[in-house]
Coordinates of C-alpha atoms in Angstrom, one line a residue:
M1 CA 36.6 34.6 124.4
D2 CA 34.6 31.4 124.4
I3 CA 36.6 30.0 127.4
A4 CA 35.8 33.1 129.6
K5 CA 32.1 32.9 129.0
T6 CA 32.1 29.2 129.9
T7 CA 33.8 29.8 133.3
N8 CA 31.4 32.6 134.3
A9 CA 28.4 30.4 133.5
K10 CA 29.7 27.6 135.7
A11 CA 30.3 30.0 138.7
L12 CA 26.8 31.3 138.3
A13 CA 25.3 27.8 138.3
V14 CA 27.2 27.0 141.6
W15 CA 25.8 30.1 143.4
Q16 CA 22.2 29.3 142.2
K17 CA 22.5 25.8 143.6
L18 CA 23.7 27.1 147.0
I19 CA 20.9 29.6 147.2
L20 CA 18.4 27.0 146.3
A21 CA 19.7 24.6 149.0
A22 CA 19.5 27.3 151.7
A23 CA 15.9 28.1 150.7
V24 CA 15.0 24.4 150.9
I25 CA 16.5 24.2 154.4
V26 CA 14.6 27.2 155.6
I27 CA 11.3 25.9 154.2
I28 CA 11.9 22.5 155.9
G29 CA 12.7 24.2 159.2
V30 CA 9.5 26.3 159.1
I31 CA 7.4 23.3 158.2
Y32 CA 9.0 21.3 161.0
Q33 CA 8.4 24.1 163.5
Q34 CA 4.8 24.4 162.5
S35 CA 4.3 20.7 162.7
N36 CA 5.8 20.8 166.3
Q37 CA 3.5 23.7 167.2
A38 CA 0.3 21.9 166.1
G39 CA 1.0 18.3 165.5
V40 CA 2.6 16.9 168.8
S41 CA 0.5 14.0 170.1
V42 CA 0.7 12.3 173.5
S43 CA -0.9 8.9 174.3
R44 CA -3.6 9.1 177.0
S45 CA -2.2 6.0 178.7
N46 CA 1.2 7.8 179.2
I47 CA -0.1 10.8 181.1
I48 CA -2.0 11.4 184.4
V49 CA -5.0 13.7 184.3
A50 CA -6.4 15.2 187.5
T51 CA -9.6 17.2 188.0
L52 CA -9.6 20.3 190.2
K53 CA -11.9 20.0 193.2
Q54 CA -13.6 22.5 195.5
G55 CA -14.1 21.9 199.2
A56 CA -12.4 21.3 202.5
L57 CA -8.7 20.5 202.5
D58 CA -6.4 19.5 205.4
I59 CA -3.0 21.2 205.2
T60 CA -0.4 18.7 206.3
V61 CA 3.3 18.5 206.9
T62 CA 4.8 15.2 205.8
G63 CA 7.8 13.5 207.5
Y64 CA 9.4 10.1 207.8
G65 CA 10.9 8.2 210.6
E66 CA 10.5 5.1 212.7
L67 CA 8.6 3.7 215.7
K68 CA 10.3 3.7 219.1
S69 CA 9.4 2.3 222.4
A70 CA 8.0 4.9 224.8
Q71 CA 9.6 2.9 227.6
Q72 CA 13.1 1.5 227.3
Q73 CA 15.4 -0.3 229.7
L74 CA 19.1 -0.3 229.4
L75 CA 20.8 -3.3 230.9
T76 CA 24.4 -3.0 232.1
A77 CA 26.9 -5.2 233.8
K78 CA 27.0 -4.6 237.6
S79 CA 30.6 -6.0 237.8
A80 CA 33.4 -7.1 235.7
A81 CA 32.6 -10.5 234.1
T82 CA 32.7 -12.8 231.1
V83 CA 29.8 -13.6 228.8
K84 CA 29.1 -17.2 229.6
A85 CA 25.9 -17.8 227.6
I86 CA 23.6 -15.8 225.3
L87 CA 20.1 -17.1 225.8
L88 CA 18.1 -14.6 223.6
K89 CA 18.8 -12.6 220.5
P90 CA 17.5 -9.2 219.2
G91 CA 13.9 -9.3 218.2
A92 CA 12.9 -11.8 220.9
I93 CA 9.8 -11.0 222.9
V94 CA 10.7 -11.0 226.6
S95 CA 9.0 -10.7 230.0
S96 CA 10.4 -9.0 233.0
D97 CA 12.0 -12.2 234.3
S98 CA 13.5 -13.4 231.0
V99 CA 17.2 -14.1 231.3
I100 CA 19.0 -12.7 228.2
V101 CA 22.7 -13.2 229.0
Q102 CA 24.4 -15.2 231.6
L103 CA 27.7 -13.8 232.9
A104 CA 30.4 -15.5 235.0
N105 CA 33.0 -14.3 237.5
P106 CA 34.7 -16.9 239.8
E107 CA 36.0 -14.1 242.1
L108 CA 32.4 -13.3 243.1
D109 CA 31.9 -16.9 244.1
Q110 CA 35.0 -16.7 246.3
Q111 CA 33.9 -13.4 247.8
L112 CA 30.5 -14.9 248.8
Q113 CA 32.1 -18.0 250.4
S114 CA 34.5 -15.8 252.4
A115 CA 31.7 -13.5 253.5
E116 CA 29.5 -16.5 254.6
Q117 CA 32.4 -18.0 256.5
E118 CA 33.0 -14.7 258.3
L119 CA 29.3 -14.4 259.1
N120 CA 29.3 -18.0 260.6
K121 CA 32.4 -17.1 262.7
L122 CA 30.7 -14.0 264.1
N123 CA 27.6 -15.9 264.9
A124 CA 29.7 -18.5 266.7
N125 CA 31.5 -15.8 268.7
L126 CA 28.1 -14.4 269.7
R127 CA 26.9 -17.7 271.0
Q128 CA 30.2 -18.2 272.9
T129 CA 29.8 -14.7 274.4
K130 CA 26.2 -15.4 275.5
L131 CA 27.4 -18.6 277.2
N132 CA 30.2 -16.7 279.0
N133 CA 27.9 -13.9 280.0
T134 CA 25.4 -16.3 281.4
R135 CA 28.2 -18.0 283.5
E136 CA 29.4 -14.6 284.8
L137 CA 25.9 -13.5 285.6
L138 CA 25.2 -16.7 287.5
N139 CA 28.4 -16.3 289.5
E140 CA 27.4 -12.7 290.3
R141 CA 23.9 -13.7 291.4
S142 CA 25.5 -16.4 293.6
H143 CA 27.6 -13.7 295.2
V144 CA 24.5 -11.6 295.7
A145 CA 22.7 -14.5 297.3
Q146 CA 25.6 -15.1 299.7
S147 CA 25.7 -11.5 300.6
Y148 CA 22.0 -11.5 301.2
A149 CA 22.2 -14.6 303.4
A150 CA 25.0 -13.0 305.5
Y151 CA 23.0 -9.8 305.9
E152 CA 19.9 -11.7 307.0
N153 CA 21.9 -13.7 309.5
A154 CA 23.4 -10.4 310.9
K155 CA 20.0 -9.0 311.2
L156 CA 18.7 -12.0 313.2
K157 CA 21.8 -11.9 315.4
L158 CA 21.4 -8.1 316.0
K159 CA 17.7 -8.6 316.9
A160 CA 18.4 -11.3 319.4
E161 CA 21.3 -9.4 321.1
E162 CA 19.1 -6.3 321.3
A163 CA 16.9 -8.0 323.9
L164 CA 19.8 -9.7 325.7
V165 CA 21.9 -6.5 326.0
K166 CA 19.0 -5.0 328.1
Q167 CA 19.2 -8.0 330.4
G168 CA 23.0 -7.7 330.7
I169 CA 23.5 -11.1 329.1
V170 CA 25.3 -9.6 326.1
S171 CA 27.8 -6.9 326.6
T172 CA 27.4 -3.6 325.0
L173 CA 30.6 -4.0 323.1
N174 CA 29.5 -7.2 321.4
Y175 CA 26.2 -5.6 320.6
Q176 CA 27.9 -2.6 319.0
R177 CA 30.0 -5.1 316.9
S178 CA 26.8 -6.8 315.8
V179 CA 25.3 -3.5 314.7
L180 CA 28.5 -2.7 312.7
D181 CA 28.5 -6.1 311.1
E182 CA 24.8 -5.7 310.1
Q183 CA 25.5 -2.3 308.5
Q184 CA 28.6 -3.6 306.6
L185 CA 26.7 -6.6 305.2
S186 CA 23.8 -4.3 304.2
Q187 CA 26.3 -2.2 302.2
Q188 CA 27.9 -5.3 300.7
L189 CA 24.5 -6.6 299.6
A190 CA 23.7 -3.3 297.9
I191 CA 27.1 -3.3 296.1
A192 CA 26.6 -6.9 295.0
K193 CA 23.2 -6.1 293.5
Q194 CA 24.6 -3.0 291.8
R195 CA 27.4 -5.0 290.3
A196 CA 24.9 -7.6 289.0
E197 CA 22.9 -4.9 287.3
Q198 CA 25.9 -3.3 285.8
L199 CA 27.2 -6.7 284.6
K200 CA 23.9 -7.2 282.8
E201 CA 24.3 -3.8 281.1
V202 CA 27.9 -4.6 280.1
H203 CA 26.8 -8.0 278.6
K204 CA 24.0 -6.3 276.8
E205 CA 26.3 -3.7 275.2
A206 CA 28.9 -6.3 274.3
Q207 CA 26.2 -8.4 272.6
S208 CA 24.9 -5.3 270.8
I209 CA 28.3 -4.6 269.4
Q210 CA 28.6 -8.2 268.1
L211 CA 25.1 -8.1 266.7
E212 CA 26.0 -4.9 264.8
Q213 CA 29.1 -6.6 263.4
I214 CA 26.9 -9.5 262.4
K215 CA 24.5 -7.2 260.7
Q216 CA 27.3 -5.5 258.7
Q217 CA 28.6 -8.9 257.7
Q218 CA 25.1 -10.0 256.7
G219 CA 25.0 -6.9 254.4
I220 CA 28.3 -8.0 252.8
V221 CA 26.9 -11.5 252.3
V222 CA 23.7 -10.1 250.7
M223 CA 25.8 -7.8 248.5
S224 CA 27.9 -10.7 247.4
Q225 CA 24.8 -12.8 246.7
T226 CA 23.3 -9.9 244.7
K227 CA 26.4 -9.6 242.6
L228 CA 26.2 -13.2 241.8
T229 CA 22.4 -12.9 241.0
D230 CA 23.2 -9.9 238.8
L231 CA 25.3 -12.1 236.6
S232 CA 22.0 -13.3 235.2
I233 CA 21.0 -10.4 233.1
K234 CA 17.2 -10.1 233.1
A235 CA 14.9 -8.0 230.9
G236 CA 13.3 -6.1 233.8
I237 CA 10.2 -5.2 231.7
N238 CA 7.9 -6.8 229.2
G239 CA 8.9 -6.0 225.7
V240 CA 11.2 -6.8 222.9
L241 CA 15.0 -7.2 222.9
Q242 CA 16.2 -4.4 220.6
R243 CA 19.9 -4.4 221.0
L244 CA 22.6 -6.9 222.2
P245 CA 26.1 -5.6 221.6
V246 CA 28.0 -8.4 223.3
E247 CA 29.4 -11.7 222.1
L248 CA 30.0 -15.1 223.7
G249 CA 33.2 -15.2 225.7
Q250 CA 33.5 -11.4 225.7
S251 CA 34.9 -9.6 228.8
V252 CA 32.7 -6.8 230.1
N253 CA 33.3 -4.1 232.7
A254 CA 31.0 -2.7 235.3
G255 CA 28.6 -0.3 233.7
Q256 CA 29.1 -1.7 230.2
E257 CA 25.9 -2.1 228.1
I258 CA 24.6 -5.6 227.8
A259 CA 21.2 -5.2 226.1
L260 CA 18.4 -2.7 225.4
I261 CA 14.8 -3.6 226.0
G262 CA 11.9 -1.7 224.6
S263 CA 8.2 -1.9 225.3
V264 CA 6.0 -3.2 222.4
D265 CA 2.6 -2.1 223.8
N266 CA 3.5 1.5 224.3
L267 CA 5.1 3.0 221.1
I268 CA 5.8 6.5 219.8
A269 CA 6.8 7.7 216.3
L270 CA 9.9 9.8 215.9
I271 CA 9.4 11.7 212.6
Q272 CA 11.9 13.9 210.7
V273 CA 10.3 17.0 209.4
P274 CA 11.9 19.5 207.0
Q275 CA 13.2 22.6 208.8
N276 CA 11.3 25.0 206.7
Q277 CA 7.9 23.3 207.6
V278 CA 8.3 22.8 211.3
D279 CA 7.1 26.3 212.2
D280 CA 3.6 25.3 211.3
I281 CA 3.6 22.3 213.8
R282 CA 2.1 22.8 217.3
L283 CA 1.8 20.4 220.3
G284 CA -1.4 18.5 220.3
Q285 CA -2.0 18.6 216.5
V286 CA -3.5 15.5 215.0
A287 CA -1.4 13.3 212.7
Q288 CA -1.8 10.1 210.7
V289 CA 1.0 7.6 210.7
D290 CA 1.4 5.1 207.8
T291 CA 2.9 1.9 209.3
R292 CA 2.7 0.0 206.0
R293 CA 0.2 -2.2 207.9
G294 CA -2.4 0.4 208.3
I295 CA -3.0 4.1 209.0
V296 CA -2.9 5.0 212.7
D297 CA -4.1 8.3 214.3
A298 CA -1.5 10.1 216.4
R299 CA -0.9 13.3 218.2
V300 CA 2.1 15.7 218.4
T301 CA 3.7 15.5 221.9
R302 CA 7.2 16.9 221.4
I303 CA 9.1 19.1 219.0
S304 CA 12.8 18.9 219.2
P305 CA 14.6 22.3 219.4
V306 CA 17.7 20.8 217.6
I307 CA 18.1 20.9 213.8
V308 CA 20.0 18.0 212.3
N309 CA 20.7 17.8 208.6
N310 CA 18.0 20.5 207.9
T311 CA 15.4 18.4 209.7
V312 CA 13.7 18.6 213.1
E313 CA 12.5 15.6 215.1
V314 CA 8.8 15.5 216.0
E315 CA 7.5 12.9 218.5
L316 CA 4.0 11.5 217.9
A317 CA 2.0 9.6 220.6
L318 CA 0.3 6.5 219.3
P319 CA -2.7 4.7 220.6
K320 CA -2.4 1.5 222.7
I321 CA -4.1 -0.7 220.1
L322 CA -2.0 -0.9 216.9
P323 CA -2.1 -3.0 213.7
E324 CA -0.7 -6.5 214.0
N325 CA 3.1 -6.9 213.7
V326 CA 3.7 -3.2 214.4
R327 CA 6.8 -3.1 216.5
P328 CA 9.8 -0.8 217.4
Q329 CA 12.2 0.4 214.7
L330 CA 9.6 0.0 212.0
S331 CA 10.0 2.6 209.3
V332 CA 6.9 4.9 208.9
D333 CA 5.6 8.0 207.2
A334 CA 3.4 10.6 208.8
N335 CA 1.2 13.5 207.8
I336 CA 0.7 16.1 210.5
I337 CA -2.4 18.2 210.0
V338 CA -1.4 21.8 210.7
A339 CA -4.5 23.6 209.3
K340 CA -8.0 22.9 208.0
L341 CA -9.1 24.9 204.9
T342 CA -12.7 25.2 203.8
N343 CA -14.1 26.0 200.4
V344 CA -10.7 26.0 198.5
T345 CA -9.7 24.7 195.1
F346 CA -7.2 21.9 195.0
I347 CA -5.7 19.2 192.9
E348 CA -3.4 16.3 193.2
R349 CA 0.1 17.6 193.3
P350 CA 1.6 17.8 189.8
A351 CA 5.1 16.4 189.2
N352 CA 7.9 18.7 190.4
V353 CA 5.5 21.4 191.6
K354 CA 6.4 23.3 194.8
P355 CA 4.1 25.3 197.1
Y356 CA 3.6 29.0 196.4
T357 CA 4.9 28.8 192.8
E358 CA 3.4 29.5 189.4
V359 CA 3.8 26.8 186.8
A360 CA 2.7 26.2 183.2
L361 CA 0.6 23.1 182.9
Y362 CA -1.5 21.6 180.1
Q363 CA -5.2 22.1 180.6
L364 CA -7.3 19.4 178.9
N365 CA -10.2 20.3 176.5
P366 CA -12.5 17.2 176.7
I367 CA -14.3 18.2 173.5
S368 CA -11.4 18.7 171.1
G369 CA -9.1 16.3 172.8
D370 CA -6.3 18.9 172.8
A371 CA -4.5 20.3 175.8
S372 CA -3.2 23.9 176.0
L373 CA -0.7 25.5 178.3
V374 CA -2.1 27.7 181.1
K375 CA -0.3 29.4 184.0
V376 CA -1.4 27.9 187.3
K377 CA -0.7 29.6 190.7
F378 CA -0.3 27.2 193.6
G379 CA -0.6 27.7 197.3
R380 CA -0.1 25.5 200.3
L381 CA 0.8 21.8 200.1
A382 CA -1.6 19.3 201.7
G383 CA 0.0 15.8 201.5
R384 CA -0.7 14.5 198.0
Y385 CA -2.8 17.5 197.2
I386 CA -1.9 21.2 196.7
E387 CA -4.0 24.3 196.9
V388 CA -4.8 26.2 193.6
L389 CA -4.9 29.9 193.9
G390 CA -5.5 31.0 190.3
G391 CA -5.3 30.3 186.6
V392 CA -7.9 27.5 186.5
A393 CA -11.3 26.8 188.0
A394 CA -12.9 23.9 189.7
D395 CA -13.9 20.8 187.7
Q396 CA -11.3 21.6 185.0
Q397 CA -8.7 19.0 184.2
L398 CA -4.9 19.4 184.1
I399 CA -2.2 17.0 183.1
I400 CA -0.1 16.5 186.2
S401 CA 2.5 14.3 184.6
D402 CA 6.0 15.6 184.0
L403 CA 5.8 17.2 180.5
A404 CA 8.6 19.8 180.9
N405 CA 10.2 18.6 177.6
L406 CA 7.0 19.8 175.7
T407 CA 6.1 22.9 177.6
Q408 CA 9.2 24.7 176.4
T409 CA 8.3 24.4 172.7
N410 CA 4.6 23.4 172.3
Q411 CA 1.7 25.6 173.3
T412 CA -0.8 22.9 172.4
I413 CA -0.6 19.1 172.2
H414 CA -3.1 16.5 171.0
I415 CA -4.2 13.7 173.3
N416 CA -5.0 10.4 171.5

């Protein structure tokens, strides 16, 4: 009997200890929860506090991109050649006459020499033809002169016999022969003159044909000279050498890219804008471009109809005068002003807050030093600011730091 009582007493003691331990755990949990509810403190230096403002607000669409030359010149090889020398490298400032790359092609030298030799031959043939024509024309003129002399002599003879035939000194038969001779010599003189004129026309046409051949050959020579000149790749415009995709000794084909030149005094900004925000952008809207060297006013001049990676390209025209060292391919950010709001409440954009959402944020009580959760309704985004539609009023302060780890469990926190 004594052994049974002792066993029951021990079992009862174990259950009492378990119940007591569970009670202690519950009490500790309650105390810890209450301490979390009212005793969480945050250092003022670890948070960002912003004050709600009332007034005008510019609604902007933010994008990123880079500067591009408004005027670009693509330089290509005019004929097959080899890169003989690279005189300038990307980034170099160039003028229109700057030689960037020197190409070489021995065949073009040979073509020019052959074309010049053929031209010299044609010129020599023309000179020989002119000499031959002059000789032929002199011979023909001599024949005309002889015919003219014979005709004049026949005329004199006929005139003399005309008086003598009346006196019976010259027979009528001889006189008729003289008349016939005078007529024949007159016809021969006319034919000789006609031949001389036709010979001049023949010579003129022959020389014209040779001159046309010379003109064609001169064109071939000029073309060959141009091909040789084009082996010196010049910039063509004032600007900066942006791209040079060739190497020393490389063989290039006709039409292959040699270099890309871009203007430096006429730039545009190509900005990538999120697809869901581009509908608010219109041509002519004002923008501000951050070049990292200053803020530059700009204007929307083009909106691409193509969507790439959920973004749309927007082109901004920049002024002629830009901050120093601003040049093509410089990375920039831009804020495009799509609307101007008046008499609205706004605040610096809190961490992780999106437009048209309702978020719980801590509102600061400057008297007690505590901050309590309030539901804040947000509207449109305006760069680093966001419109406040409800939940708080102007001049009140909100903690805009990311305190998501506290908002889930603490209605109120203490700022020290």
